[in-house]
Each structure stands twice: as structure tokens, then as C-alpha cells.
Short mmCIF file of C-alpha atoms in Angstrom, two decimals:
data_model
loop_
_atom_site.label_atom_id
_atom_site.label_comp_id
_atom_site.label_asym_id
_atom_site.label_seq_id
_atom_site.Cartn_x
_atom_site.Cartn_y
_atom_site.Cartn_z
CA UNK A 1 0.44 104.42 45.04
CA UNK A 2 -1.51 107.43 45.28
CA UNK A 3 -1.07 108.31 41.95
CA UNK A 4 -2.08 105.07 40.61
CA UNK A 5 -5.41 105.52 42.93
CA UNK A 6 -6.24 108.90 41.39
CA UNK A 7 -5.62 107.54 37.87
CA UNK A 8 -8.09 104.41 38.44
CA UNK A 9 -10.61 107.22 39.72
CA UNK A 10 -10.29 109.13 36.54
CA UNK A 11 -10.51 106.18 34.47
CA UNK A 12 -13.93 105.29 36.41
CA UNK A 13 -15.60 108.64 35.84
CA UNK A 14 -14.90 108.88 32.28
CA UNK A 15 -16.13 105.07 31.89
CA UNK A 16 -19.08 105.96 33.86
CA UNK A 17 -19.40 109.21 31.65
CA UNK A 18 -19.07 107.11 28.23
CA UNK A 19 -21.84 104.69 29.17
CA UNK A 20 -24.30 107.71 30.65
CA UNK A 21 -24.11 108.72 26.79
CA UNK A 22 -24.34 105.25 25.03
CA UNK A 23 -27.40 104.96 27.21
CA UNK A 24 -29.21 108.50 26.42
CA UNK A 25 -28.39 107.94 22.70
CA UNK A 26 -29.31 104.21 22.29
CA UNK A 27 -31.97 104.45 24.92
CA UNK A 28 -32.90 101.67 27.42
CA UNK A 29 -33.82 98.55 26.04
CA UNK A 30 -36.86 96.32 26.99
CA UNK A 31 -37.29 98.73 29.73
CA UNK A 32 -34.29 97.06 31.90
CA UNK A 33 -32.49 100.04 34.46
CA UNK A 34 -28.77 99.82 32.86
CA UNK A 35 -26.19 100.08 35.87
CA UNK A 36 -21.95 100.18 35.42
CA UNK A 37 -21.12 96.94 36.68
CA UNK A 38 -17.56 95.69 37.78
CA UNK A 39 -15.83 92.00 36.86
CA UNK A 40 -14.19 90.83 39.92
CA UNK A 41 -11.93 89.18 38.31
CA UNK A 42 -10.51 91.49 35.60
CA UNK A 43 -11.48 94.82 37.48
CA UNK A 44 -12.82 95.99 34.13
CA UNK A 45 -16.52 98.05 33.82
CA UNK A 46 -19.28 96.36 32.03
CA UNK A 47 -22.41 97.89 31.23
CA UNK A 48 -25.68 95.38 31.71
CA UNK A 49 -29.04 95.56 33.47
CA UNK A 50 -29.04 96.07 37.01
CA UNK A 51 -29.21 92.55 39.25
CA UNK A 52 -32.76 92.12 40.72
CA UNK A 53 -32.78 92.23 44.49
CA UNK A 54 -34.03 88.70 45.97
CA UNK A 55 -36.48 88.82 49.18
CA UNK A 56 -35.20 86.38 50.71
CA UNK A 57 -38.56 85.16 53.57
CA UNK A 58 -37.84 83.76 57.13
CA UNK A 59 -38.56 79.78 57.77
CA UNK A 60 -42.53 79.74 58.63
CA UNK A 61 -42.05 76.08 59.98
CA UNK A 62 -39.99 76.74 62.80
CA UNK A 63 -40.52 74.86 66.15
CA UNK A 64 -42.76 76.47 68.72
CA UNK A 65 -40.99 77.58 71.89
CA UNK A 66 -43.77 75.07 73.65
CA UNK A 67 -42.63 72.37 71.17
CA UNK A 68 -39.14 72.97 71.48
CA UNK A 69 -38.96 72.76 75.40
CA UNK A 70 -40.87 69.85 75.11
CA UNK A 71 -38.41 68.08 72.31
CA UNK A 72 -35.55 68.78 74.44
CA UNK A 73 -37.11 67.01 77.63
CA UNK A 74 -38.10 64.16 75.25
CA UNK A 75 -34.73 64.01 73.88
CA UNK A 76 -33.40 63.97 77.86
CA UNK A 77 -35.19 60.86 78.32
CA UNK A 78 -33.03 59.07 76.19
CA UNK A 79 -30.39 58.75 78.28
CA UNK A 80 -32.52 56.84 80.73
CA UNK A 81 -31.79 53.39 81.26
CA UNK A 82 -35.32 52.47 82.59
CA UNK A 83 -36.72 49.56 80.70
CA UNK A 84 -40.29 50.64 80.91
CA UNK A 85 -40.58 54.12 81.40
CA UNK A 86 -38.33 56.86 80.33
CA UNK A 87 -39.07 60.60 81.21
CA UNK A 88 -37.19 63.46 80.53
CA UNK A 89 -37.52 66.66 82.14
CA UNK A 90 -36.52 70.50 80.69
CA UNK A 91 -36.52 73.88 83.04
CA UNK A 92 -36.89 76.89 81.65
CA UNK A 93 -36.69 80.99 82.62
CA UNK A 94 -39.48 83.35 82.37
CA UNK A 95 -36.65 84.40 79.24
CA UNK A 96 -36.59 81.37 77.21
CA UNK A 97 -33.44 80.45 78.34
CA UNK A 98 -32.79 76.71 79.50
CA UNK A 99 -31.88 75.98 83.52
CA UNK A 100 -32.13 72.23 83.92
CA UNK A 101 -32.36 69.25 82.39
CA UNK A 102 -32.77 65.47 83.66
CA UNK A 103 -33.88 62.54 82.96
CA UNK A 104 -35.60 59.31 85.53
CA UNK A 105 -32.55 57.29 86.90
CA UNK A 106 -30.34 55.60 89.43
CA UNK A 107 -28.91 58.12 91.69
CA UNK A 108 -25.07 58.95 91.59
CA UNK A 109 -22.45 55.94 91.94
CA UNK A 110 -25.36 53.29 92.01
CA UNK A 111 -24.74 50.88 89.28
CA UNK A 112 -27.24 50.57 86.56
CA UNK A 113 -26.98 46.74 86.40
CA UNK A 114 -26.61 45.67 90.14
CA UNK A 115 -30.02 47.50 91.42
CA UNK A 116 -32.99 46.16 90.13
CA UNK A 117 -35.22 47.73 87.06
CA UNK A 118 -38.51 45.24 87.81
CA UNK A 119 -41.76 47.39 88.30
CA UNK A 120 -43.07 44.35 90.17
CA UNK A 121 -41.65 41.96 92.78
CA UNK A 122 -42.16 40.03 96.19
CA UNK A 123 -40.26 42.87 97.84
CA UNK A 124 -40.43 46.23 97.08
CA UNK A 125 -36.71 46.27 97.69
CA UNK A 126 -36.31 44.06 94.61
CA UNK A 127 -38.16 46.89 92.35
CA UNK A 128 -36.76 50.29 91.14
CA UNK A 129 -39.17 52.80 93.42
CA UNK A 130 -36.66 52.96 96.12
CA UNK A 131 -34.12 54.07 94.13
CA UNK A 132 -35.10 56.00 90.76
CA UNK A 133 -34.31 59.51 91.05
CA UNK A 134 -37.33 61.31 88.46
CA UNK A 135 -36.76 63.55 85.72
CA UNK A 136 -37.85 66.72 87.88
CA UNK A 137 -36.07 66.21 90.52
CA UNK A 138 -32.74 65.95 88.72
CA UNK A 139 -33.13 68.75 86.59
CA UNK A 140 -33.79 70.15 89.51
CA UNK A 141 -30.64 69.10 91.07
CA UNK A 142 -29.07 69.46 87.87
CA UNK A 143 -29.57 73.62 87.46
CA UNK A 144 -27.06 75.93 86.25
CA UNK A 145 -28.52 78.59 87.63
CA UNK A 146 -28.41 80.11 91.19
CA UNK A 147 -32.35 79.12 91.41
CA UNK A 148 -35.37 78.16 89.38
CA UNK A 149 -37.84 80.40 91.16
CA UNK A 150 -40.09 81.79 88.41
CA UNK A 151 -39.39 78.86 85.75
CA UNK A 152 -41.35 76.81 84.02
CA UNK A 153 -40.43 73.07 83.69
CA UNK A 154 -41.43 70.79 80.84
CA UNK A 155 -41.63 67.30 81.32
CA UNK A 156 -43.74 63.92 79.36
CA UNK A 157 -45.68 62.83 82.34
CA UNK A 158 -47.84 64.59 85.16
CA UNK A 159 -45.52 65.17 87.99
CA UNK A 160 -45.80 62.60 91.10
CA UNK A 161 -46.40 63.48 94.67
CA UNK A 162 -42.93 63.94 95.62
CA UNK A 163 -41.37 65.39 91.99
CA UNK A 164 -44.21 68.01 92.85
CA UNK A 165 -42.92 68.41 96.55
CA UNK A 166 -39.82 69.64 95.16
CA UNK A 167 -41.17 71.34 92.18
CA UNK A 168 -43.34 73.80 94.91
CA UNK A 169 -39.87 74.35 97.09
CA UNK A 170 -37.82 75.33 94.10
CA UNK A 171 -39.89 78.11 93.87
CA UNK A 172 -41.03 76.72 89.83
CA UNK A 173 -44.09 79.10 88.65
CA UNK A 174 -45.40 76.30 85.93
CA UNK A 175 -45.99 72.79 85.40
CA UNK A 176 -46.02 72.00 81.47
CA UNK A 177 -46.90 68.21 80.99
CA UNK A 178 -47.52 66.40 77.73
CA UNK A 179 -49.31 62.86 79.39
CA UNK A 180 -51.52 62.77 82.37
CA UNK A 181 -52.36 58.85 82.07
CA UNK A 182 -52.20 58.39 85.40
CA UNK A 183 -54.04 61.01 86.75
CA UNK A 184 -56.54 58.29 89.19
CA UNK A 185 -53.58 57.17 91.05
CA UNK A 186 -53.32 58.69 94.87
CA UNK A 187 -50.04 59.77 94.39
CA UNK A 188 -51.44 61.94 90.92
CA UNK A 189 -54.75 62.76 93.14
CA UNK A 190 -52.19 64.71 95.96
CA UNK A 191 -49.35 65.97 93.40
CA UNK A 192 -52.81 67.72 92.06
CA UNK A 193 -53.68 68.45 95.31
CA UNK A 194 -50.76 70.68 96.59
CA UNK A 195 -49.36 72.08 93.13
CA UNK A 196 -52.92 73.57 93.18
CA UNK A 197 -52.90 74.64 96.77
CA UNK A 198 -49.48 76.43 96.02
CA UNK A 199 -50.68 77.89 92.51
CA UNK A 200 -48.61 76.22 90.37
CA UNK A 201 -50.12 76.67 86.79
CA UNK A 202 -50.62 73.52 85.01
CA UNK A 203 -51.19 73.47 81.47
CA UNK A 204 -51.00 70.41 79.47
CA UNK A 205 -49.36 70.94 75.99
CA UNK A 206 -50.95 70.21 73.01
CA UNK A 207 -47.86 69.62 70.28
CA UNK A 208 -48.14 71.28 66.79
CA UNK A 209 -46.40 68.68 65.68
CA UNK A 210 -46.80 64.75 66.63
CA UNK A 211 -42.91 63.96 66.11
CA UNK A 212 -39.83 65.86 65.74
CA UNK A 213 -36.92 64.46 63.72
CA UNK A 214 -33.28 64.82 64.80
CA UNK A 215 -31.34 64.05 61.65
CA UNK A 216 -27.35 64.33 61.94
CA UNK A 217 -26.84 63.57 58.21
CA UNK A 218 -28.49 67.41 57.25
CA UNK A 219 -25.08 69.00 58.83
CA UNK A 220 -22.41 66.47 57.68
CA UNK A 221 -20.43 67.64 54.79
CA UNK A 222 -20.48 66.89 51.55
CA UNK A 223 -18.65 64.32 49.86
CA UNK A 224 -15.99 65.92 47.65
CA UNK A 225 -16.45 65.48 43.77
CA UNK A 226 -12.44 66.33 43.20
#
């Protein structure tokens, strides 16, 4: 074996020495940089111009970290059942990394079809505000770390007076909202009120992009031709 090594290394520098010649006698042509290149498949030496390195760029269109946070709470809210209204919710460390995620719903173990989804009714009892757990407060609950003090949690509407309650207990540094449409109500008025008192940054986000597009087809393979 070693002998057949040290022959193929003798063969190489006398190939290599052959076309160092053919190239100082013929000269280079069109101004191309010959090089000794090698076929894979025969192992044989071929002389030809040397390959062009490609640059190859990074992806300029990226998502935004802001956008991205945002995309994922929006894509949350999908799994909420709410007729009207669906909010999602997405917590996240001063290091980029994701905490908590949740979405507005029932609460543990309480049907989706037996309590009621009405906004309006004779009875409060007979509308969803005594039940509906908010997107903040179960990502919130829903953490996978040991706490959320420091975090920043993205979510499509203005917190409410008691999402905010728990938002200033967790210990959550910043409020990122895309909507504040109801910003008149009282309940807006005092979420305001006390995420302000406990300085809570709020800082509405202003998308790069309008929509995001999650397309499952761009990873699925391709059909085979044989």
C-alpha cells in the first residue's frame, strides 16, 4: 500500500512538472491562470483554466427580529377558537431567545363548545369575559423558563387592565403591541395607567412588512422524474 502511495506521488510531480513546461513554452492563453486539475471520476490530471471563485451574498430580505416576534404571536393566535377576536401573544429574552407563547382561550378542561363565545348577552354569565384566559397571561403561564423578568412580550393588541397586572408581576421589562384600537376604553385608560407607573416600556411596532407568508409547499420534496 505504501508503495503504491509513493508511486501515485511520483506520478503527480512529474505530471505537474510536464504541464509547468507545456505552459512556459505555449504560454497562457487569453490570459486564463492554467491550474492541474483532477477528474473525480477517473483520478487522471487535466490541465484547464482555474474555476472562478463564486461570492456567494447573504439573504438581504430576511425578517426583522421585531417582525419575527411579532409573526410568531400572530401565528399563536391561530389556535384560538374565539369567533371574534383572536390574539396571540410571544415572550421573549433580553437574548432573542423565545420564553412563552399563548394565545386568548378557555382555561384548562373547560370545553370549547359548552361555555359560551357571545360578546353580548342578558347575562354576563352567558358571554365569554368570565372565562377567556388572554394571550399574555398564558404565555405567561405557559413559560419555559424559570422567569420572564427582563423580557419583552409581543402581542396584536394593547394589553388590558388585568393582562397588564400580570405582565408588571412577572417582572416583563417591555410591552411590544401592534393595535391599540381600543385605547378610550377604562380598562385601556388603567392598563396605561400602571404599566407606566411601573416603567414598563411601550413601543408600538411598526411592521416592515404588512403580511408574512407561511408556505409549507417551499420545503416539500420534489416529485421524482425516475
Amino acid at each position: 500500500m505504501n508503495r503504491a502511495r509513493t508511486e501515485l506521488r511520483e506520478q503527480i510531480a512529474r505530471l505537474s512538472l510536464q504541464l509547468k513546461q507545456l505552459g512556459e513554452e505555449g504560454g497562457e492563453e487569453d490570459g486564463e491562470e492554467e491550474s492541474l486539475l483532477w477528474c473525480a471520476d477517473c483520478s487522471r490530471a487535466q490541465k484547464g483554466p482555474r474555476p472562478p471563485l463564486e461570492v456567494v451574498a447573504k439573504r438581504c430580505d430576511a425578517l426583522s427580529w421585531d417582525d419575527y416576534f411579532m409573526s410568531v404571536a400572530f401565528l399563536s393566535s391561530m389556535r384560538s377558537k374565539d369567533p371574534s377576536t383572536q390574539v396571540g401573544a410571544c415572550i421573549v429574552s433580553p437574548d432573542k431567545r423565545i420564553v412563552g407563547i399563548g394565545y386568548n382561550g378557555f382555561p384548562r378542561g373547560c370545553s370549547d363548545d359548552e361555555l359560551p363565545w357571545a360578546r353580548e348577552a342578558l347575562s354576563e354569565l352567558d358571554t365569554k369575559y368570565p372565562y377567556v384566559c388572554h394571550a399574555e397571561m398564558n404565555a405567561i403561564l405557559n413559560k419555559n423558563s424559570a422567569d420572564v423578568k427582563g423580557c419583552a412580550i409581543y402581542v396584536g393588541l394593547f394589553p388590558c387592565n388585568e393582562c397588564a397586572k400580570m405582565i408588571i408581576q412577572s417582572g416583563i421589562a417591555e410591552v411590544v403591541y401592534l393595535s391599540d384600537k381600543y385605547k378610550n376604553s377604562n380598562s385601556m385608560r388603567a392598563s396605561r395607567k400602571m404599566l407606566t407607573m411601573s416603567r414598563v416600556l411601550l413601543r408600538q411596532h411598526i411592521p416592515i412588512r404588512n403580511s408574512v407568508t407561511v408556505d409549507f409547499s417551499a420545503m416539500s420534496p420534489t416529485p421524482s422524474t425516475v
